[in-house]
Coordinates of C-alpha atoms in Angstrom, one line a residue:
M1 CA 112.3 115.2 106.4
R2 CA 112.5 112.3 108.9
S3 CA 115.1 109.6 108.7
R4 CA 113.9 106.7 106.6
T5 CA 116.1 104.2 108.5
T6 CA 114.5 104.3 112.0
F7 CA 114.0 101.2 114.1
Y8 CA 110.3 101.5 113.7
R9 CA 110.5 101.5 109.9
R10 CA 113.0 98.6 109.7
Y11 CA 111.5 96.3 112.4
G12 CA 108.8 97.8 114.6
K13 CA 106.3 98.4 111.9
R14 CA 106.3 94.8 110.7
I15 CA 106.1 93.5 114.3
F16 CA 103.2 95.8 115.0
D17 CA 101.4 94.7 111.8
F18 CA 101.9 91.0 112.5
V19 CA 100.7 91.2 116.1
V20 CA 97.6 93.4 115.4
S21 CA 96.6 91.5 112.3
A22 CA 96.9 88.1 114.0
V23 CA 94.8 89.2 117.0
A24 CA 92.3 90.9 114.7
L25 CA 91.8 87.8 112.6
L26 CA 91.3 85.7 115.7
L27 CA 88.8 88.1 117.3
L28 CA 87.0 88.8 114.1
S29 CA 86.9 85.2 112.8
P30 CA 83.1 84.7 113.7
L31 CA 82.2 87.9 111.8
L32 CA 84.4 86.8 108.9
V33 CA 82.6 83.5 108.7
V34 CA 79.2 85.1 108.8
L35 CA 80.1 87.6 106.1
A36 CA 81.5 84.8 104.0
V37 CA 78.3 82.9 104.2
L38 CA 76.2 85.9 103.4
V39 CA 78.4 86.8 100.4
R40 CA 78.0 83.2 99.1
I41 CA 74.2 83.3 99.5
L42 CA 73.5 86.8 98.3
L43 CA 76.3 87.4 95.7
G44 CA 77.4 83.9 94.7
G45 CA 80.9 82.6 94.3
P46 CA 83.7 83.0 94.6
I47 CA 83.4 84.6 98.1
L48 CA 86.7 86.5 97.8
F49 CA 87.6 89.1 95.2
R50 CA 91.3 88.7 94.2
Q51 CA 93.3 91.2 92.1
Q52 CA 96.9 91.8 91.4
R53 CA 98.1 95.1 92.9
A54 CA 101.4 96.9 93.2
G55 CA 103.2 96.4 96.5
R56 CA 106.5 97.5 97.9
H57 CA 109.0 98.4 95.1
K58 CA 106.1 97.9 92.7
Q59 CA 106.2 94.1 93.1
A60 CA 102.9 92.4 92.3
F61 CA 100.9 90.7 95.0
T62 CA 97.3 89.4 95.2
I63 CA 95.0 91.5 97.3
V64 CA 91.9 89.7 98.8
K65 CA 88.6 91.3 99.7
F66 CA 85.0 90.1 100.1
R67 CA 83.3 90.3 96.7
T68 CA 80.7 93.1 96.5
M69 CA 79.2 92.5 93.0
T70 CA 77.4 89.7 91.2
N71 CA 78.4 88.0 88.0
A72 CA 75.4 89.3 86.1
C73 CA 76.0 89.3 82.3
D74 CA 74.1 90.6 79.3
A75 CA 72.7 88.5 76.4
E76 CA 76.2 88.3 74.9
G77 CA 77.8 87.0 78.0
K78 CA 79.6 90.2 78.9
L79 CA 79.6 91.4 82.5
L80 CA 77.2 94.3 83.1
S81 CA 78.4 97.6 84.5
D82 CA 79.6 97.8 88.0
S83 CA 76.7 100.0 89.1
V84 CA 74.3 97.3 87.9
R85 CA 76.1 94.4 89.5
L86 CA 76.6 96.2 92.8
T87 CA 73.8 95.0 95.0
R88 CA 72.3 96.5 98.2
F89 CA 74.4 94.1 100.3
G90 CA 77.5 94.9 98.2
R91 CA 76.9 98.6 98.8
F92 CA 76.6 97.9 102.6
L93 CA 79.9 96.0 102.6
R94 CA 81.6 98.9 100.8
A95 CA 80.0 101.6 102.9
T96 CA 81.0 100.0 106.1
S97 CA 84.4 98.9 104.7
L98 CA 83.7 95.3 105.8
D99 CA 84.7 94.1 102.4
E100 CA 88.3 95.2 103.3
L101 CA 88.6 92.8 106.3
P102 CA 90.2 89.9 104.4
E103 CA 93.2 92.2 103.7
L104 CA 94.2 91.4 107.3
W105 CA 95.5 88.2 105.8
N106 CA 97.6 90.2 103.3
I107 CA 99.0 92.1 106.3
L108 CA 99.7 88.9 108.3
V109 CA 101.8 87.4 105.5
G110 CA 103.7 90.6 104.8
D111 CA 102.2 91.8 101.5
M112 CA 100.6 94.8 103.2
S113 CA 100.8 97.0 106.3
L114 CA 98.0 98.3 108.6
V115 CA 99.0 101.8 107.5
G116 CA 100.6 102.9 104.2
P117 CA 99.7 104.1 100.7
R118 CA 96.7 102.1 99.3
P119 CA 97.8 99.4 96.8
L120 CA 97.0 100.5 93.3
L121 CA 96.5 98.7 90.0
L122 CA 99.6 97.3 88.2
R123 CA 98.6 99.2 85.1
Y124 CA 99.6 102.4 86.9
N125 CA 103.2 101.5 87.4
G126 CA 104.5 103.6 84.6
S127 CA 102.4 106.6 85.4
Y128 CA 104.2 108.0 88.5
S129 CA 106.7 110.8 88.7
E130 CA 110.0 110.2 90.3
R131 CA 108.8 111.8 93.5
E132 CA 105.5 109.9 93.5
S133 CA 107.4 106.6 93.1
S134 CA 108.7 107.0 96.6
R135 CA 105.3 105.8 97.8
F136 CA 106.6 102.3 97.0
E137 CA 109.4 102.5 99.6
V138 CA 106.9 101.2 102.1
L139 CA 104.3 98.4 102.1
P140 CA 100.9 99.4 100.9
G141 CA 98.3 99.8 103.7
L142 CA 94.8 98.9 104.7
T143 CA 94.4 102.6 105.4
G144 CA 96.7 105.6 105.0
W145 CA 97.2 109.3 105.2
A146 CA 95.4 109.9 101.9
Q147 CA 92.4 107.8 103.1
I148 CA 91.8 109.9 106.2
N149 CA 92.2 113.1 104.2
G150 CA 89.7 112.6 101.4
R151 CA 90.1 109.1 100.1
N152 CA 88.6 108.7 96.5
T153 CA 87.3 112.3 96.5
L154 CA 90.9 113.6 96.1
A155 CA 92.4 114.4 92.7
W156 CA 95.2 112.0 91.8
D157 CA 97.9 114.6 92.2
D158 CA 96.8 115.4 95.7
R159 CA 96.3 111.8 96.7
L160 CA 99.8 110.8 95.6
E161 CA 101.3 113.8 97.3
L162 CA 99.7 112.7 100.6
D163 CA 101.2 109.2 100.0
V164 CA 104.7 110.8 99.6
H165 CA 104.1 112.9 102.7
Y166 CA 103.4 109.7 104.7
V167 CA 106.5 108.0 103.5
E168 CA 108.6 111.0 104.4
N169 CA 107.1 111.3 107.9
C170 CA 106.3 107.7 108.9
T171 CA 106.4 107.1 112.7
W172 CA 104.6 104.9 115.2
M173 CA 102.7 107.9 116.5
L174 CA 101.6 108.8 113.0
D175 CA 100.4 105.3 112.3
I176 CA 98.4 105.2 115.6
N177 CA 96.9 108.6 114.7
I178 CA 95.9 107.3 111.3
L179 CA 94.4 104.1 112.7
F180 CA 92.3 105.9 115.2
R181 CA 91.1 108.5 112.7
T182 CA 90.3 105.7 110.3
V183 CA 88.0 104.0 112.8
F184 CA 86.2 107.3 113.5
K185 CA 85.7 107.9 109.8
V186 CA 84.5 104.4 109.1
L187 CA 82.0 104.6 111.9
R188 CA 80.7 107.9 110.4
R189 CA 81.1 106.6 106.8
E190 CA 82.9 109.8 105.8
N191 CA 84.2 110.1 102.2
V192 CA 82.9 106.7 101.3
H193 CA 81.8 106.2 97.7
V194 CA 80.4 102.7 97.1
N195 CA 80.6 103.2 93.3
T196 CA 84.1 104.6 92.7
D197 CA 83.5 104.7 89.0
T198 CA 81.4 107.9 89.6
V199 CA 84.2 109.8 91.4
E200 CA 87.5 108.3 90.4
T201 CA 89.3 108.3 87.0
Y202 CA 92.0 105.9 86.0
L203 CA 95.4 107.3 86.8
D204 CA 97.1 106.2 83.6
E205 CA 94.3 107.5 81.4
E206 CA 94.3 110.8 83.2
R207 CA 98.1 111.2 82.9
Q208 CA 98.0 110.3 79.2
H209 CA 95.2 112.8 78.6
K210 CA 97.3 115.5 80.3
S211 CA 100.4 114.6 78.1
F212 CA 98.3 114.8 75.0
Q213 CA 97.0 118.2 76.0
S214 CA 100.6 119.4 76.6
I215 CA 101.7 118.1 73.3
E216 CA 98.8 119.8 71.5
R217 CA 99.6 123.2 73.2
I218 CA 103.2 122.9 72.1
A219 CA 102.3 121.9 68.6
L220 CA 99.8 124.8 68.1
P221 CA 101.4 127.7 66.1
P222 CA 101.5 131.0 67.9
C223 CA 98.6 133.3 67.1

């Protein structure tokens, strides 16, 4: 296992994140404006999707993305399913990962890093094992080791293990490798599922289900 107190981890990673995100926001500002206008016209407001996620040390922060779904409701005023509210333009944003670009702001202000475990829902905070909780030793990332090795197609156990592997082996060269491989995969649209409800379960529900199954096996009398 690599040392977790290297210069890069303590200082270099944050400097790298700040410089790259600042330059990227500047260079991509025309594209961001165009996307914002299209989102407002085609999907309505608000332009940005905001949600509380778990950051470093499980501290909550607000992640920002371009919205990809409409506010379509049924006759009772309840939001329709994600698959119904996800429009063709929204699917395009997700398929190309353009909806993730506003997260560069999260990186600039220090809530996120360019590379790290993806920020997950706060409701999952009590569902990690002690080993898996080490994923919170670093800032969550725009991309990560798990994202270039299967993304949402991975089982939760495998995905979280890859997050731990990243934390244990984080170096500048690994981050550069992940960033270049991410660009390649985004261009090829590998392992991208625009409707994650069809391929991804909720971690807390999955863990609860496994716990119930274990309890049932223990409670069953021997044959």
